[in-house]
Coordinates of C-alpha atoms and ligand atoms in Angstrom, one line a residue:
X1 CA -1.1 -43.3 5.4
X2 CA -3.7 -40.0 5.3
X3 CA -3.3 -37.1 4.0
X4 CA -5.7 -34.4 4.1
X5 CA -6.5 -32.1 2.2
X6 CA -5.7 -29.0 4.3
X7 CA -4.8 -30.2 7.8
X8 CA -6.9 -26.8 9.9
X9 CA -6.9 -28.8 13.2
X10 CA -2.4 -29.2 12.7
X11 CA -2.1 -25.3 12.4
X12 CA -4.5 -24.1 15.0
X13 CA -2.8 -27.8 18.0
X14 CA 0.8 -24.8 16.5
X15 CA -0.7 -21.5 18.1
X16 CA -3.4 -22.5 20.0
X17 CA -2.6 -20.5 23.2
X18 CA -1.8 -17.3 21.4
X19 CA -5.1 -17.7 19.5
X20 CA -6.9 -18.9 23.0
X21 CA -5.9 -16.1 24.5
X22 CA -6.6 -13.1 21.9
X23 CA -9.8 -15.4 21.9
X24 CA -10.6 -14.9 25.8
X25 CA -9.5 -11.4 25.3
X26 CA -12.7 -10.6 22.4
X27 CA -14.5 -12.2 24.9
X28 CA -13.9 -10.6 28.5
X29 CA -14.2 -7.6 26.4
X30 CA -16.9 -7.8 24.4
X31 CA -15.8 -6.1 21.5
X32 CA -17.9 -8.4 19.1
X33 CA -18.4 -6.7 15.9
X34 CA -14.7 -4.2 14.2
X35 CA -13.8 -2.5 18.1
X36 CA -9.7 -2.3 18.4
X37 CA -9.0 -5.9 17.3
X38 CA -10.5 -5.9 13.8
X39 CA -8.2 -1.8 13.6
X40 CA -5.1 -4.0 14.9
X41 CA -5.4 -6.1 12.1
X42 CA -6.7 -2.9 8.5
X43 CA -3.0 -1.9 9.5
X44 CA -1.1 -5.2 10.2
X45 CA -2.4 -6.5 6.8
X46 CA -2.0 -2.8 5.1
X47 CA 1.6 -2.6 6.3
X48 CA 2.7 -6.0 5.1
X49 CA 1.3 -5.5 1.4
X50 CA 2.8 -1.5 1.2
X51 CA -0.5 -0.7 0.7
X52 CA -2.5 2.4 2.3
X53 CA -5.1 1.4 3.7
X54 CA -7.2 -2.0 4.5
X55 CA -11.0 -2.1 5.7
X56 CA -11.8 -5.9 7.4
X57 CA -15.2 -7.1 5.7
X58 CA -17.6 -10.2 6.4
X59 CA -16.0 -11.9 3.6
X60 CA -14.3 -12.1 0.1
X61 CA -17.6 -11.8 -1.7
X62 CA -19.0 -9.3 0.1
X63 CA -15.1 -7.3 -0.8
X64 CA -15.8 -8.1 -4.1
X65 CA -18.8 -6.2 -4.1
X66 CA -18.5 -3.4 -1.9
X67 CA -15.3 -2.5 -3.9
X68 CA -17.7 -2.4 -7.3
X69 CA -20.8 -1.3 -5.0
X70 CA -18.4 2.1 -4.2
X71 CA -16.9 2.6 -7.6
X72 CA -20.9 3.2 -9.2
X73 CA -20.3 0.4 -11.6
X74 CA -23.8 -0.8 -12.2
X75 CA -26.7 -1.7 -14.9
X76 CA -26.1 -1.2 -18.4
X77 CA -22.7 -1.6 -17.2
X78 CA -19.9 -4.7 -18.1
X79 CA -16.8 -5.9 -15.7
X80 CA -14.3 -7.9 -17.6
X81 CA -12.9 -11.3 -16.1
X82 CA -12.4 -14.6 -16.4
X83 CA -14.6 -18.0 -16.2
X84 CA -11.9 -20.2 -14.2
X85 CA -12.4 -18.5 -10.9
X86 CA -14.8 -19.2 -8.0
X87 CA -18.4 -18.0 -8.9
X88 CA -17.9 -15.3 -6.6
X89 CA -16.3 -12.8 -8.2
X90 CA -19.2 -13.2 -10.4
X91 CA -22.1 -13.1 -8.1
X92 CA -20.2 -9.5 -7.6
X93 CA -20.8 -7.8 -10.6
X94 CA -24.1 -8.7 -10.4
X95 CA -25.4 -8.2 -7.7
X96 CA -24.6 -4.8 -8.6
X97 CA -27.2 -4.9 -11.8
X98 CA -23.2 -5.1 -13.9
X99 CA -22.6 -7.6 -16.1
X100 CA -19.5 -9.7 -16.7
X101 CA -17.6 -9.8 -19.5
X102 CA -15.5 -13.0 -19.9
X103 CA -12.1 -13.4 -21.5
X104 CA -9.6 -16.7 -21.3
X105 CA -7.2 -17.7 -19.5
X106 CA -3.3 -18.6 -20.9
X107 CA -1.8 -22.0 -20.7
X108 CA 1.0 -20.7 -18.4
X109 CA -0.3 -19.7 -15.5
X110 CA -3.6 -20.1 -15.8
X111 CA -5.3 -16.8 -15.5
X112 CA -6.2 -14.3 -17.9
X113 CA -5.0 -14.0 -21.5
X114 CA -3.7 -10.4 -21.7
X115 CA -3.6 -10.6 -25.6
X116 CA -7.5 -11.3 -25.1
X117 CA -8.6 -8.4 -23.0
X118 CA -8.6 -5.8 -25.7
X119 CA -11.3 -7.3 -27.9
X120 CA -13.3 -7.5 -25.4
X121 CA -13.6 -4.4 -24.2
X122 CA -16.7 -2.3 -25.5
X123 CA -17.8 1.2 -24.7
X124 CA -20.1 -0.9 -21.4
X125 CA -16.9 -1.7 -20.4
X126 CA -16.1 -0.2 -16.8
X127 CA -13.7 -2.8 -14.8
X128 CA -11.3 -4.9 -15.6
X129 CA -11.7 -7.4 -12.5
X130 CA -8.9 -10.5 -12.4
X131 CA -7.9 -12.5 -10.4
X132 CA -4.8 -13.6 -9.2
X133 CA -5.9 -17.3 -9.0
X134 CA -4.4 -20.4 -7.3
X135 CA -1.2 -17.0 -5.8
X136 CA -0.1 -16.9 -8.6
X137 CA -0.3 -13.2 -10.0
X138 CA -1.3 -12.4 -13.1
X139 CA 0.8 -10.5 -15.6
X140 CA -0.5 -7.0 -14.3
X141 CA 1.6 -5.0 -16.6
X142 CA -0.7 -5.5 -19.9
X143 CA -3.6 -5.1 -17.7
X144 CA -2.2 -1.7 -16.7
X145 CA -1.8 -0.3 -20.2
X146 CA -4.9 -1.9 -20.8
X147 CA -6.8 -0.7 -18.1
X148 CA -5.1 3.6 -18.9
X149 CA -5.9 3.5 -23.1
X150 CA -9.1 2.8 -22.1
X151 CA -10.5 4.7 -18.9
X152 CA -11.0 1.6 -17.7
X153 CA -10.4 0.6 -12.8
X154 CA -8.5 -1.9 -12.5
X155 CA -10.3 -4.3 -9.6
X156 CA -7.6 -7.4 -8.5
X157 CA -9.4 -10.5 -6.6
X158 CA -6.5 -11.2 -4.7
X159 CA -8.9 -13.7 -3.0
X160 CA -6.1 -16.2 -3.8
X161 CA -2.6 -14.6 -3.2
X162 CA -2.0 -13.3 0.6
X163 CA 1.0 -11.4 0.0
X164 CA 1.8 -12.9 -3.1
X165 CA 4.2 -10.5 -5.7
X166 CA 4.9 -9.0 -9.3
X167 CA 7.8 -8.4 -10.4
X168 CA 8.7 -7.3 -6.6
X169 CA 5.5 -5.9 -5.6
X170 CA 2.8 -6.8 -3.7
X171 CA -0.9 -7.3 -5.1
X172 CA -3.7 -6.0 -3.8
X173 CA -1.9 -2.4 -4.6
X174 CA -2.0 -1.9 -8.2
X175 CA -6.1 -1.5 -9.2
X176 CA -7.2 0.9 -7.8
X177 CA -9.1 -1.4 -5.2
X178 CA -7.7 -5.2 -4.5
X179 CA -10.6 -8.1 -2.8
X180 CA -9.0 -10.8 -0.2
X181 CA -11.1 -13.3 1.5
X182 CA -10.2 -14.8 5.5
X183 CA -11.7 -17.9 4.6
X184 CA -10.7 -20.5 6.4
X185 CA -8.7 -22.3 3.4
X186 CA -7.1 -19.4 2.3
X187 CA -3.7 -18.6 3.8
X188 CA -4.6 -16.3 6.0
X189 CA -8.0 -17.6 6.9
X190 CA -10.0 -16.6 9.9
X191 CA -12.6 -19.1 12.3
X192 CA -15.1 -18.2 10.8
X193 CA -15.6 -15.8 7.9
X194 CA -13.8 -12.6 6.8
X195 CA -12.8 -10.6 4.0
X196 CA -10.8 -7.8 3.5
X197 CA -10.8 -4.7 0.5
X198 CA -7.4 -3.2 0.4
X199 CA -7.3 0.5 -1.6
X200 CA -4.4 3.6 -1.6
X201 CA -7.5 5.5 -2.7
X202 CA -8.6 7.8 1.3
X203 CA -11.7 8.8 -0.5
X204 CA -12.7 5.8 -1.8
X205 CA -11.5 4.3 1.6
X206 CA -13.9 6.2 3.4
X207 CA -16.6 5.6 0.8
X208 CA -16.1 1.9 1.6
X209 CA -16.4 2.1 5.5
X210 CA -19.9 4.1 5.5
X211 CA -21.1 1.0 3.1
X212 CA -19.6 -1.5 4.8
X213 CA -21.3 -0.3 7.9
X214 CA -25.2 0.9 7.0
X215 CA -23.8 3.6 4.6
X216 CA -23.3 6.2 8.5
X217 CA -20.0 7.4 8.9
X218 CA -21.4 8.5 12.3
X219 CA -23.9 6.6 14.1
X220 CA -27.1 7.0 12.7
X221 CA -26.5 9.6 10.3
X222 CA -27.2 7.4 7.7
X223 CA -25.2 9.3 3.7
X224 CA -25.5 6.2 2.1
X225 CA -28.0 3.3 2.3
X226 CA -25.1 0.6 2.9
X227 CA -25.2 -2.8 4.1
X228 CA -23.8 -5.0 6.9
X229 CA -20.3 -6.1 5.6
X230 CA -18.4 -5.5 9.4
X231 CA -15.5 -8.0 10.1
X232 CA -16.6 -9.4 13.3
X233 CA -14.2 -8.6 16.8
X234 CA -13.4 -12.3 17.1
X235 CA -12.2 -12.9 13.5
X236 CA -10.1 -9.6 13.1
X237 CA -8.2 -10.8 16.5
X238 CA -7.7 -14.1 15.3
X239 CA -6.4 -12.7 11.9
X240 CA -4.2 -10.9 14.2
X241 CA -2.1 -13.6 15.6
X242 CA -2.2 -14.9 12.5
X243 CA -0.3 -12.4 10.1
X244 CA 2.8 -12.8 12.2
X245 CA 3.2 -16.2 10.7
X246 CA 2.3 -15.4 6.9
X247 CA 5.6 -14.6 5.9
X248 CA 6.8 -18.0 7.1
X249 CA 3.9 -20.1 6.2
X250 CA 4.5 -18.8 2.8
X251 CA 8.4 -19.6 2.8
X252 CA 6.8 -23.3 4.0
X253 CA 4.5 -23.5 0.8
X254 CA 7.1 -21.9 -1.3
X255 CA 9.4 -25.0 -0.3
X256 CA 6.6 -27.7 -0.2
X257 CA 5.9 -27.2 -4.4
X258 CA 9.7 -26.8 -5.2
X259 CA 9.9 -30.6 -3.1
X260 CA 6.5 -31.2 -4.9
X261 CA 8.3 -29.6 -7.8
X262 CA 11.8 -32.2 -7.9
X263 CA 9.0 -35.2 -7.2
X264 CA 7.2 -35.1 -9.7
X265 CA 10.2 -33.6 -12.6
X266 CA 10.6 -37.1 -14.0
X267 CA 6.8 -38.0 -14.4
X268 CA 6.3 -37.1 -18.7
X269 CA 2.4 -37.2 -18.5
X270 CA 2.0 -34.8 -16.0
X271 CA 2.7 -30.9 -15.7
X272 CA 3.5 -29.1 -13.5
X273 CA 2.7 -25.0 -12.5
X274 CA 5.2 -22.5 -13.8
X275 CA 6.4 -19.4 -12.0
X276 CA 6.3 -16.9 -14.7
X277 CA 10.1 -14.8 -14.0
X278 CA 7.5 -11.7 -12.8
X279 CA 5.4 -13.2 -10.6
X280 CA 6.1 -14.3 -7.3
X281 CA 4.1 -17.8 -6.4
X282 CA 2.4 -18.1 -2.5
X283 CA 1.1 -21.4 -3.4
X284 CA -2.7 -21.0 -1.7
X285 CA -3.0 -24.5 -4.7
X286 CA -0.5 -26.1 -6.4
X287 CA -1.9 -27.5 -9.3
X288 CA -1.2 -30.3 -11.3
X289 CA -1.8 -31.0 -15.1
X290 CA -2.7 -35.1 -16.9
X291 CA -5.4 -36.9 -19.4
X292 CA -5.4 -39.3 -16.3
X293 CA -7.0 -36.7 -14.2
X294 CA -10.1 -38.8 -12.5
X295 CA -8.5 -42.1 -12.9
X296 CA -5.1 -40.3 -10.8
X297 CA -7.8 -38.6 -8.2
X298 CA -9.7 -41.6 -7.6
X299 CA -6.4 -43.7 -7.3
X300 CA -5.2 -41.5 -4.4
X301 CA -8.4 -41.2 -2.1
X302 CA -7.1 -45.2 -2.7
X303 CA -4.3 -44.3 -0.7
X304 CA -5.9 -42.1 1.7
X305 CA -4.4 -39.1 -0.2
X306 CA -7.4 -35.6 -0.8
X307 CA -6.5 -34.1 -4.0
X308 CA -9.4 -31.0 -5.4
X309 CA -10.9 -29.8 -8.2
X310 CA -10.6 -26.0 -8.9
X311 CA -12.8 -25.4 -10.8
X312 CA -14.4 -29.0 -12.3
X313 CA -16.9 -27.1 -14.4
X314 CA -15.9 -23.2 -16.0
X315 CA -18.6 -20.7 -14.6
X316 CA -19.6 -20.3 -18.6
X317 CA -21.3 -23.6 -18.5
X318 CA -22.5 -23.4 -15.2
X319 CA -26.4 -24.4 -15.1
X320 CA -26.8 -20.8 -12.1
X321 CA -25.5 -18.4 -14.8
X322 CA -27.1 -19.4 -18.2
X323 CA -28.0 -15.6 -17.7
X324 CA -25.1 -15.0 -19.1
X325 CA -25.4 -16.2 -22.1
X326 CA -22.1 -18.2 -23.4
X327 CA -22.2 -21.8 -25.1
X328 CA -19.5 -24.4 -24.2
X329 CA -17.0 -24.4 -27.3
X330 CA -17.0 -20.5 -26.3
X331 CA -13.9 -20.8 -23.4
X332 CA -11.0 -23.5 -25.2
X333 CA -8.4 -23.1 -23.1
X334 CA -11.1 -22.7 -20.1
X335 CA -13.2 -25.7 -20.4
X336 CA -9.4 -27.5 -21.6
X337 CA -8.1 -26.9 -18.2
X338 CA -11.2 -28.2 -15.9
X339 CA -10.8 -31.1 -17.2
X340 CA -6.9 -31.8 -16.4
X341 CA -6.1 -30.6 -13.7
X342 CA -5.7 -30.8 -9.9
X343 CA -4.2 -29.5 -7.1
X344 CA -2.7 -31.7 -4.4
X345 CA -2.3 -31.5 -0.5
X346 CA -0.6 -28.4 0.2
X347 CA 0.0 -26.1 3.7
X348 CA 2.7 -25.3 5.1
X349 CA 1.4 -28.3 8.1
X350 CA 2.0 -30.2 4.6
X351 CA 5.9 -32.7 5.9
X352 CA 8.6 -33.5 3.8
X353 CA 7.5 -37.4 3.8
X354 CA 3.8 -37.1 2.6
X355 CA 4.6 -34.7 -0.2
X356 CA 6.9 -38.0 -1.2
X357 CA 4.9 -40.6 0.2
X358 CA 1.9 -38.5 -2.5
X359 CA 4.9 -38.0 -5.6
X360 CA 5.4 -41.8 -5.3
X361 CA 1.4 -42.7 -5.1
X362 CA 1.5 -40.5 -8.4
X363 CA 4.5 -42.5 -9.7
X364 CA 2.3 -46.0 -8.7
X365 CA -0.1 -44.9 -10.5
X366 CA 1.6 -44.1 -13.7
X367 CA 3.4 -46.9 -13.7
X368 CA 1.1 -49.7 -13.8
Ligands
PLP1 C1 -12.5 -18.1 -1.9 C2 -12.8 -16.4 -2.6 C3 -13.7 -15.8 -3.3 C4 -14.1 -15.4 -2.5 O1 -14.2 -15.2 -1.1 P1 -15.1 -16.0 0.4 O2 -14.3 -14.9 1.6 O3 -15.4 -17.0 0.1 O4 -16.6 -15.2 1.1 C5 -14.0 -15.4 -4.2 N1 -12.7 -15.4 -5.2 C6 -12.1 -16.1 -5.5 C7 -10.7 -15.5 -6.6 C8 -11.4 -16.7 -4.0 O5 -10.7 -18.1 -3.6

């Protein structure tokens, strides 16, 4: 049996007539940039998260950059985040000229260790930028207590956490603003590059809207200089259609995670992902851990099963970020997790039969 890591074609086949119609409407109306489809999507995505404002942008990376830029974070400022994330989180901080300051993760949900944040706060700290990694919310309550106490911004990287919840409330609405990604493989994926900023702050929203479009509110009246971070009409149209399915797809992802948990529960050599009492996990990725990670990955490949590594090299020891001055050994939990973690196939189109095949192959590997 061949099981891909994600199956975007299977998803398209299921919704093809609706997608094709929406795409043709864009082609017929030539509204290639922003326009009605993007506006409709922004309203629907904000509503789905019980947020006031959503701004469609060109990618998740750009969403993060735009937030930091609009808040006036820049040279001389520090932003606290984690080394166990996709590099885009760090790039956004570097792009505004600020300094990323890392805090290690915890072994429970692999998100920021909230007990280590306060030690990293200095007079230069402007914001805490936690990442809801793999679709599991960070423990936001202690983070909010710290950001209030020290007068810092909380910015959420929710790029992997569409519809995820913290204590019954959607993530993306806890801080001043949040970034979402619609990279094709994300839980809600565009057919190209796209992202969004979410905020409940109307003043910030207006500033973000202008910066997204060359600093103009009205054409050729540039209140600031900004950049071109506009969402394409085609992406807005695709996302409008797919958003209608997101809740159902999220349910199926959670059910698939339960199948995995069930079939893998009696294999002592692996540990399964935790779902903390405060979190509703949306399983962008399903992560297991084992000391034999690399051998298991190769074995599964031999059985036709594709897996992923998120992430194999922590950011503090990436060559391209050596400018930050960190050294190996500084974030032991992140480093340990990076050697043991393995992402199994996870998407709504995955069947119980496929999941049981993956789990049987894992059991076979440990019984050899
Ligand atoms: C995908 C992702 C991003 C970047 O999103 P793009 O749309 O690919 O630019 C940022 N942060 C995290 C945690 C991500 O997973």
